[in-house]
Coordinates of C-alpha atoms and ligand atoms in Angstrom, one line a residue:
X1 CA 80.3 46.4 139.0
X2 CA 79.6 48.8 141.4
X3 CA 76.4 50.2 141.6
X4 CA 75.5 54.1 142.4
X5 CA 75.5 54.4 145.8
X6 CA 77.3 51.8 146.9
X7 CA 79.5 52.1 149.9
X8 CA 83.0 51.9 148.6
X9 CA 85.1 50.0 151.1
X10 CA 87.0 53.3 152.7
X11 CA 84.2 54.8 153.5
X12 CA 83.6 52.2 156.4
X13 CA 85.5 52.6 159.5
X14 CA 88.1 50.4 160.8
X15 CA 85.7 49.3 163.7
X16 CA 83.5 48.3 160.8
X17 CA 85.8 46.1 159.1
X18 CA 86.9 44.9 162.3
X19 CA 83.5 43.6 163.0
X20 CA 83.1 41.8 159.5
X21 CA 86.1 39.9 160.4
X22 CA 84.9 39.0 163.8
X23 CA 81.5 37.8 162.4
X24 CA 82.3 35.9 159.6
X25 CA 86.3 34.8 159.2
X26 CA 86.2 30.8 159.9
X27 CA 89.2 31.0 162.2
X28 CA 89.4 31.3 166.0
X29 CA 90.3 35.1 166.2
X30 CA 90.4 37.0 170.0
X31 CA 92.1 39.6 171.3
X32 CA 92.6 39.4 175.3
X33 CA 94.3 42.0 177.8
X34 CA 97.5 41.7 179.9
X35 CA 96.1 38.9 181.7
X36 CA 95.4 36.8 179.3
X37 CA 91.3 37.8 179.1
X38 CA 89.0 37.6 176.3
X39 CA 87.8 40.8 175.3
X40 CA 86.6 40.3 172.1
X41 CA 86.7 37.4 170.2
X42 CA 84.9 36.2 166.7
X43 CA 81.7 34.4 166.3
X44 CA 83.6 31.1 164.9
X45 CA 85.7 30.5 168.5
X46 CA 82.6 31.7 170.2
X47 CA 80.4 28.9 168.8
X48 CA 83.4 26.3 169.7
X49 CA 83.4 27.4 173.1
X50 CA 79.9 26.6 172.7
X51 CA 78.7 30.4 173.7
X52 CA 75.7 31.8 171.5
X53 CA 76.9 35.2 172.2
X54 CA 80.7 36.0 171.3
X55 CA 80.3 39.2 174.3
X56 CA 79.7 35.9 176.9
X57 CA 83.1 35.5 176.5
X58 CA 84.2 38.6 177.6
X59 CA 86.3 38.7 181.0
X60 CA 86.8 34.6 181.0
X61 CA 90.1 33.3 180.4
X62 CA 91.1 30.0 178.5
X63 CA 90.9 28.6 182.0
X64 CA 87.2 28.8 181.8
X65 CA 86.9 26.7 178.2
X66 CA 89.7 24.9 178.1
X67 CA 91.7 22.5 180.6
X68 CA 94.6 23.8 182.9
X69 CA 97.2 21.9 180.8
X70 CA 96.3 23.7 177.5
X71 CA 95.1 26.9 179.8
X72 CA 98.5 27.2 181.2
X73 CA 100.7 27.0 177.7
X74 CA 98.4 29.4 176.2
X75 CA 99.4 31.8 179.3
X76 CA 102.8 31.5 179.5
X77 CA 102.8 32.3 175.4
X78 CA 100.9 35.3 176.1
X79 CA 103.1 36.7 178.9
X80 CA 106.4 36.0 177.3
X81 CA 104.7 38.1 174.1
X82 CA 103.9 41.0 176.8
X83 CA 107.1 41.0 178.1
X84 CA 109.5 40.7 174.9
X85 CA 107.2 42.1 172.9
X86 CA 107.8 39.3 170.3
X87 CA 105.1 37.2 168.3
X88 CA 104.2 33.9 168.2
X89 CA 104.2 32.7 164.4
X90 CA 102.3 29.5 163.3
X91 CA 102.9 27.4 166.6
X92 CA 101.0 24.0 166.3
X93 CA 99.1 23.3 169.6
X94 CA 96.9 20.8 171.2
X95 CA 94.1 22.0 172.8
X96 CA 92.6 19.4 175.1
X97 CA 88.9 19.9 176.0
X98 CA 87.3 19.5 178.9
X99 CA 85.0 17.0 177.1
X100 CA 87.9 15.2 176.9
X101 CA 88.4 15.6 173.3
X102 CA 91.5 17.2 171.5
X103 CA 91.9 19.2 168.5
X104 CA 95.1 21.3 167.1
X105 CA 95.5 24.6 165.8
X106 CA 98.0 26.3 164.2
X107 CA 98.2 29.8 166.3
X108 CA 99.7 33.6 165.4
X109 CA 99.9 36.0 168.5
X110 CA 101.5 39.0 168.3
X111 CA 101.2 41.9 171.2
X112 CA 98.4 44.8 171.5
X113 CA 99.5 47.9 171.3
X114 CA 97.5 51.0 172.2
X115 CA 98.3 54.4 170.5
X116 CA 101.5 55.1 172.3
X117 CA 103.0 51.7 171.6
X118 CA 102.5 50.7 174.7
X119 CA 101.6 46.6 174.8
X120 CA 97.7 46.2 176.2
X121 CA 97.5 42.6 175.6
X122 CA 97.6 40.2 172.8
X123 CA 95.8 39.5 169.6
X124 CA 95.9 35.8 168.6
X125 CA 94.6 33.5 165.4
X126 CA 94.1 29.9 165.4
X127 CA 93.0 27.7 162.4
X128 CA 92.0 24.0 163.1
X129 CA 94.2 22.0 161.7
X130 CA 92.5 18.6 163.5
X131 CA 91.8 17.1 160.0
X132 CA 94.9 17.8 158.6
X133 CA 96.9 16.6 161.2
X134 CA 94.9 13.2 161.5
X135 CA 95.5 12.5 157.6
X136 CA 99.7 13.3 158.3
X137 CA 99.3 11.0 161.3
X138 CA 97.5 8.4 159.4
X139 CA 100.0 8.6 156.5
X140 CA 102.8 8.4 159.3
X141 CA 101.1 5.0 160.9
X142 CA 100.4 3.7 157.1
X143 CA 104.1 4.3 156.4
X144 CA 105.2 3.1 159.4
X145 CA 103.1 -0.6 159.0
X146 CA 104.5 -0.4 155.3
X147 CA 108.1 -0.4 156.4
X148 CA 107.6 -3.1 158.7
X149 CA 106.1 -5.4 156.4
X150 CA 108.7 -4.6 153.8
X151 CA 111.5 -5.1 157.0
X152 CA 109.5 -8.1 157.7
X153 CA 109.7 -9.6 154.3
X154 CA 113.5 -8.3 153.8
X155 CA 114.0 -10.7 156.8
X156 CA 112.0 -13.3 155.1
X157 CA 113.3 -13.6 152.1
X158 CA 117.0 -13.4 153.2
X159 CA 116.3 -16.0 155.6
X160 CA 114.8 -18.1 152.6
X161 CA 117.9 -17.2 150.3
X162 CA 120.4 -18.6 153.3
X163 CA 118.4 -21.7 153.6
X164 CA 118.4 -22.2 149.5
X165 CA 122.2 -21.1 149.4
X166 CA 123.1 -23.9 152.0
X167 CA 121.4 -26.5 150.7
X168 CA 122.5 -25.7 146.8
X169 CA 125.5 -25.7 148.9
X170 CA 124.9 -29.2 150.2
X171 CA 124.1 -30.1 147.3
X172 CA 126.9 -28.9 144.8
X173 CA 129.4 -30.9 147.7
X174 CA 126.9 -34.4 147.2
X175 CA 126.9 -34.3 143.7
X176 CA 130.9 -33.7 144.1
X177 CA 131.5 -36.1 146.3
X178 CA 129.0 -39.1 144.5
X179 CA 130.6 -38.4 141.4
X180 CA 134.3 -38.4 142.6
X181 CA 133.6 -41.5 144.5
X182 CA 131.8 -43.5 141.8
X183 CA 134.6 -42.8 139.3
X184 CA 136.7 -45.7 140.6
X185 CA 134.3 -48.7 141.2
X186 CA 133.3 -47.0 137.6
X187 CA 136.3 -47.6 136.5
X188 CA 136.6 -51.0 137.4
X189 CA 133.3 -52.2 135.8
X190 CA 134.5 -50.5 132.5
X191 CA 137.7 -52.1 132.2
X192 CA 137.0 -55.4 132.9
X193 CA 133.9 -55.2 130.8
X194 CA 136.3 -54.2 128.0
X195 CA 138.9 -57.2 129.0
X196 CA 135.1 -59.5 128.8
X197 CA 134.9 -57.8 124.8
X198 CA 138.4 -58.6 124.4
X199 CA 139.1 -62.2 125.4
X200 CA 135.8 -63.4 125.1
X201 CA 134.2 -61.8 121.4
X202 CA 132.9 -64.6 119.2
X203 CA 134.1 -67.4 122.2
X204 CA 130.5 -67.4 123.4
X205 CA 127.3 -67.2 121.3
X206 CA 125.8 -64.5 119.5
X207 CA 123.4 -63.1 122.7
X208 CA 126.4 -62.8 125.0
X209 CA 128.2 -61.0 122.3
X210 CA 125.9 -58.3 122.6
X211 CA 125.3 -58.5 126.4
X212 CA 128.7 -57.4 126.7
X213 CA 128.9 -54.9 124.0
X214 CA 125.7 -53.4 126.3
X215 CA 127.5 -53.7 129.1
X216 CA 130.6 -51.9 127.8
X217 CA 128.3 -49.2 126.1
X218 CA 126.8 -48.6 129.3
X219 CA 129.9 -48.4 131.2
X220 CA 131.0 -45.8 129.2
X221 CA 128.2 -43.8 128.5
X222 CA 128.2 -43.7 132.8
X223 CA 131.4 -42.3 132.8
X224 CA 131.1 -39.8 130.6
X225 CA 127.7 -38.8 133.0
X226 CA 130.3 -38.8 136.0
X227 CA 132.7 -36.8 134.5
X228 CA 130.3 -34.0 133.2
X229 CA 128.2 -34.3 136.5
X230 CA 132.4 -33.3 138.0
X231 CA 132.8 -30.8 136.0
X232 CA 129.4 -29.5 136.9
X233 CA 130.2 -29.5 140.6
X234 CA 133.4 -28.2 140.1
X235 CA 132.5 -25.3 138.6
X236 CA 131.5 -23.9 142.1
X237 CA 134.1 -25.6 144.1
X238 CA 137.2 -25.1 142.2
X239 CA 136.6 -22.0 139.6
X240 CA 139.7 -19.8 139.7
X241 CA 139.8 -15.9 140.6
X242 CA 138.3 -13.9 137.6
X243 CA 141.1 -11.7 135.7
X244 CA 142.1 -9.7 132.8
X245 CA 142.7 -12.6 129.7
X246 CA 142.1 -12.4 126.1
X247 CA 138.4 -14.1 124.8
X248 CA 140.3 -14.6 121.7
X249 CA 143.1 -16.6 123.2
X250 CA 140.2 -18.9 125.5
X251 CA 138.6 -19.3 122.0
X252 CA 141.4 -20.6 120.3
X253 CA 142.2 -23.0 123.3
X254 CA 138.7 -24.6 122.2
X255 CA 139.1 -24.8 119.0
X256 CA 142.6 -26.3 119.3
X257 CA 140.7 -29.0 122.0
X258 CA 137.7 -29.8 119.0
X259 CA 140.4 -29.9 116.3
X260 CA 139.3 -33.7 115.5
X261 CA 135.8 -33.4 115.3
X262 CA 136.6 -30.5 113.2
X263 CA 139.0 -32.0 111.1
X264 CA 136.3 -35.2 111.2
X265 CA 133.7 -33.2 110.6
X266 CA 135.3 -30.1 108.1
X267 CA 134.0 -27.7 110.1
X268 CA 134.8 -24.3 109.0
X269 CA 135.3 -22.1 112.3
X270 CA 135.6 -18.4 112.3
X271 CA 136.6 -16.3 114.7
X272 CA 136.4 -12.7 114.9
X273 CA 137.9 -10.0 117.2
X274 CA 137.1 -10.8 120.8
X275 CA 137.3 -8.3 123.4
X276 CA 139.8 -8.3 126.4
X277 CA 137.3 -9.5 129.7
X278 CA 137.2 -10.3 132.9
X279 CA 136.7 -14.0 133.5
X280 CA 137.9 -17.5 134.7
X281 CA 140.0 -18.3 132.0
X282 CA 139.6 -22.3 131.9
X283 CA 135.8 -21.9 132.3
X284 CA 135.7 -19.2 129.3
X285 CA 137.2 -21.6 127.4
X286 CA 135.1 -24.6 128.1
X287 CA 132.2 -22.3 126.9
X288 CA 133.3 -21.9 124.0
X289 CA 134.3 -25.3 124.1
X290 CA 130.8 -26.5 124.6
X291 CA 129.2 -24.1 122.3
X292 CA 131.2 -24.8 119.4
X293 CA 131.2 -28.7 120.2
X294 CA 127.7 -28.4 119.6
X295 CA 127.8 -26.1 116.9
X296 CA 129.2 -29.0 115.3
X297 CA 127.6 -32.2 116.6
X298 CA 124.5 -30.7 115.6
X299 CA 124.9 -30.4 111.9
X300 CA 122.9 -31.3 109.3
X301 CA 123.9 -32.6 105.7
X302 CA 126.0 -29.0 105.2
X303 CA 129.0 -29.1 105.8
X304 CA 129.4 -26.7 109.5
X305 CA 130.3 -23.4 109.5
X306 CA 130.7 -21.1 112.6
X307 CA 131.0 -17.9 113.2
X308 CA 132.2 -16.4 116.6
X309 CA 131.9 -12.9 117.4
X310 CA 131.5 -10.2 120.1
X311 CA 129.6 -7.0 120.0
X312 CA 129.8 -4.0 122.8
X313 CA 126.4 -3.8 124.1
X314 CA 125.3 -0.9 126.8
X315 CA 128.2 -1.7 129.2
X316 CA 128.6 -5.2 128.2
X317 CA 130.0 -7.6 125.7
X318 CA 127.5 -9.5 123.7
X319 CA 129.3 -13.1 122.3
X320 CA 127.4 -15.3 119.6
X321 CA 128.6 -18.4 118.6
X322 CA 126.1 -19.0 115.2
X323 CA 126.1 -22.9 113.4
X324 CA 124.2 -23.8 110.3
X325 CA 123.4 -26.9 111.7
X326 CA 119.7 -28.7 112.5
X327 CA 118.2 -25.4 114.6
X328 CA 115.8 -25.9 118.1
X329 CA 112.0 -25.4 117.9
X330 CA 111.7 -22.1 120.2
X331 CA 109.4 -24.4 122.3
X332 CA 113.2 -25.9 123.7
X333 CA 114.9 -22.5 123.7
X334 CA 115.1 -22.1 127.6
X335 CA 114.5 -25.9 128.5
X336 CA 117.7 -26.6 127.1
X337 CA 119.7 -24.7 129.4
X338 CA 118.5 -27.3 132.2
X339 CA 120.5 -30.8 133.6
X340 CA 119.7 -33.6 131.3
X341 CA 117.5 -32.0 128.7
X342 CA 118.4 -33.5 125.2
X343 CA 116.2 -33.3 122.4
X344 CA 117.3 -36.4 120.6
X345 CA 117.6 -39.8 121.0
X346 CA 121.0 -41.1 122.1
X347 CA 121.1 -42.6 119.0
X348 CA 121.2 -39.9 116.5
X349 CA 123.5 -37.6 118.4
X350 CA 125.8 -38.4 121.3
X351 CA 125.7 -36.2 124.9
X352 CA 125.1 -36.2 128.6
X353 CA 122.8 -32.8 128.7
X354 CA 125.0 -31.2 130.7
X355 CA 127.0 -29.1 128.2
X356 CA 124.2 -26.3 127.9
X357 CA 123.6 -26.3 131.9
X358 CA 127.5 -26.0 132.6
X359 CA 127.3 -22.9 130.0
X360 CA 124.7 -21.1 131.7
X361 CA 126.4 -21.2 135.4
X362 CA 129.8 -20.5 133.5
X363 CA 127.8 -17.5 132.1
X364 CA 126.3 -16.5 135.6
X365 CA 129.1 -16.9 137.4
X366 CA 130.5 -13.9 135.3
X367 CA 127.4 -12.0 136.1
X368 CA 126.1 -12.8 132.3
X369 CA 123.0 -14.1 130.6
X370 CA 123.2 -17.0 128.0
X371 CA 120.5 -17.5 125.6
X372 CA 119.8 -18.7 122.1
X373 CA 118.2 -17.9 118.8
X374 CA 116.6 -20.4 116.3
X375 CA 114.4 -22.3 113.8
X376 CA 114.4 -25.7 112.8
X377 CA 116.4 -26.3 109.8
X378 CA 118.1 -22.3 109.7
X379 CA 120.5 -22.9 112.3
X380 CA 121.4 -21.8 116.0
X381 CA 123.1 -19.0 117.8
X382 CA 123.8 -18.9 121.2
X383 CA 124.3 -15.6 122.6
X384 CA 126.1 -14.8 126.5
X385 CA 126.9 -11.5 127.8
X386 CA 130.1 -10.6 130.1
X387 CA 130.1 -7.2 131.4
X388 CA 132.8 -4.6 129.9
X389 CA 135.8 -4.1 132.5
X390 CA 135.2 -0.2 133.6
X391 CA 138.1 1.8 132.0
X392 CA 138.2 3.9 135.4
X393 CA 138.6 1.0 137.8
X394 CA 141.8 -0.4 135.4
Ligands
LIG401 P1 124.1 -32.6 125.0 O1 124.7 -32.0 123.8 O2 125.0 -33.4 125.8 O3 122.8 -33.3 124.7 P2 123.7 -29.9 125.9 O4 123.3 -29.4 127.2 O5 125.0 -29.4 125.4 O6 123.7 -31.5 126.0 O7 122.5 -29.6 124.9 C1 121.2 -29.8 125.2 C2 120.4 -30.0 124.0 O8 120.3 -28.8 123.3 C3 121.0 -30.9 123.0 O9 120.6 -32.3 123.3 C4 120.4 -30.5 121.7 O10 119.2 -31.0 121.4 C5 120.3 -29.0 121.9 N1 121.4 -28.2 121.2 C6 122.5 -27.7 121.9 N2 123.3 -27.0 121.0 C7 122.7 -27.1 119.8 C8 123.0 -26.6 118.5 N3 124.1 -25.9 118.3 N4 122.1 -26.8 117.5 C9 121.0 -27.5 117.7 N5 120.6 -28.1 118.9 C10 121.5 -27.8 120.0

């Protein structure tokens, strides 16, 4: 690119180049003699010192442009460089005006040396790093409100998770205590409803026949409420230390507890291998308990058949318990898991609605998820995880 002629940078002297940098490098740039003096400096610092000509500056000291608390660090910089003859390398300053404003620089000094070695004074860079400094600052105060809010919040929510935990707390000991304490006036009503059936069936006329066959109907239906609304409650109060048992062997303790409505029924129940887990073992077996009780209540025409299995699933067990029976609309699928929801009439099939809700905090209690899959008419499986014992920790 160069053209004939042109002068070829070696050709200018170094007071040449010397005065290209002074004129038109951005940075502050000044060299100043033993005490501390301007003797040069470059056309940028002149202008921030407000000076139209950079040789105004000459013989004034940082005394003269800025004030005596910026002034005085700058000096004693400068002499410690004179006397130890050591540099000053990207120091971050303030530099307070006597406007009252403040900016910062990031400053390089390093001694002046004349031809013998000899130190003269000090040559010294600065680069504004106002802007820069005020986004870090910024970014610091935006971090600083984030944390809080998230502290605040933290605090929040714990303090809301306390309050819920103490009054499911509250509530877990009502329901307890309602349930134990209704069980004997309960029983009462039942049994001398059933000694009304028994002495008095056919004595009376036809309406209090069936007043009483109501009344014996509803006595028992209540208990059977109370007692799944106990074992409910229980869950929380009295579940046993989880341990190493066999799923296989809390399976078969089901199965051998349903044996009538299986026999009743001809239920055809399958089991395949189920993993060693760590559980409660009375409340893994009233899962399966509950899951195959349903499995067969809710049959169709066909004659049941159920199929229990496990699968190892990233780092936990995956158990399905899979009917052919009458299948839930996906509409139900989480609904069910909740107190009291039945989908039929008490009529066509028996229950309380507990059975699915005692699953699912059997299943959390184990740190699980419970969950089914289903269509009307194709049948239902219902799935829960457990997590898989670490091999290490054993
Ligand atoms: P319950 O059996 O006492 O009604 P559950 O909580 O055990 O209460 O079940 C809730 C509802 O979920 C049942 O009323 C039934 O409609 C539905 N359900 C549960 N298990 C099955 C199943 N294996 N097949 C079809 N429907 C089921």
């Amino acid at each position: 690119m160069a053209s004939k002629g042109a002068s070829r940078p070696e050709t200018a002297t170094d007071q040449e180049l010397l005065e290209v940098f002074l004129q038109h490098i951005p940075d502050d740039i000044y060299f100043k003699d033993r005490d501390s003096r301007f003797v040069r400096i470059s056309r940028a610092l002149a202008t921030r010192f407000g000076l139209s000509d950079p040789a105004d500056a000459v013989g004034k000291s940082d005394f003269d442009m800025f004030t005596a608390e910026h002034a005085e660090q700058a000096f004693a910089d400068e002499q410690e460089i004179i006397r130890t003859g050591r540099p000053v390398v990207a120091k971050e300053e303030k530099e307070t005006w006597p406007d009252g404003h403040e900016t910062w620089a990031s400053t390089t000094k390093v001694p002046l040396r004349d031809r013998l070695g000899k130190i003269v004074g000090t040559v010294g860079i600065s680069r504004d790093v106002t802007e820069r400094r005020r986004a870090q600052h910024e970014l610091h105060e935006y971090k600083k409100h984030l944390e809080e809010l998230v502290a605040a919040r933290t605090a929040e929510l714990t303090r809301a998770n306390n309050a819920l935990a103490s009054s499911n707390a509250e509530l877990e000991k009502f329901a307890y205590v309602a349930s134990h304490d209704l069980q004997e006036p309960l029983r009462m009503v039942a049994s001398y409803t059933q000694l009304l059936a028994r002495r008095y069936q056919g004595k009376l006329d036809a309406d209090a026949d069936e007043f009483i066959a109501f009344a014996v109907d509803g006595a028992s239906r209540m208990q059977q409420l109370i007692q799944d609304l106990l074992s409910y409650s229980r869950l929380a109060t009295q579940g046993q230390q989880l341990e190493l048992i066999e799923s296989q062997v809390a399976c078969n303790t089901a199965v051998m507890d349903l044996r009538l409505s299986i026999e009743d029924s001809g239920a055809v129940v399958n089991i395949g291998t189920l993993p060693t887990v760590r559980a409660d073992p009375a409340q893994l077996a009233q899962l399966f308990l509950n899951l195959i009780g349903n499995a067969i209540k809710y049959r169709n025409e066909h004659t049941p058949e159920i199929q229990v299995a496990a699968r190892a699933e990233s780092g936990r067990w995956v158990f399905s318990v899979q009917d052919n029976g009458i299948g839930i609309d996906s509409r139900y699928h989480s609904r069910i898991f909740e107190m009291f929801q039945r989908l039929h009439p008490r009529e066509k099939y028996s229950g309380t609605g507990i059975g699915l809700a005692i699953c699912k905090k059997i299943v959390d209690r184990h740190g699980g998820r419970i969950w089914v899959e289903s269509r009307p008419g194709h049948g239902s499986t219902f799935l829960f995880t457990i997590p898989q014992i670490e091999r290490t920790a054993e």
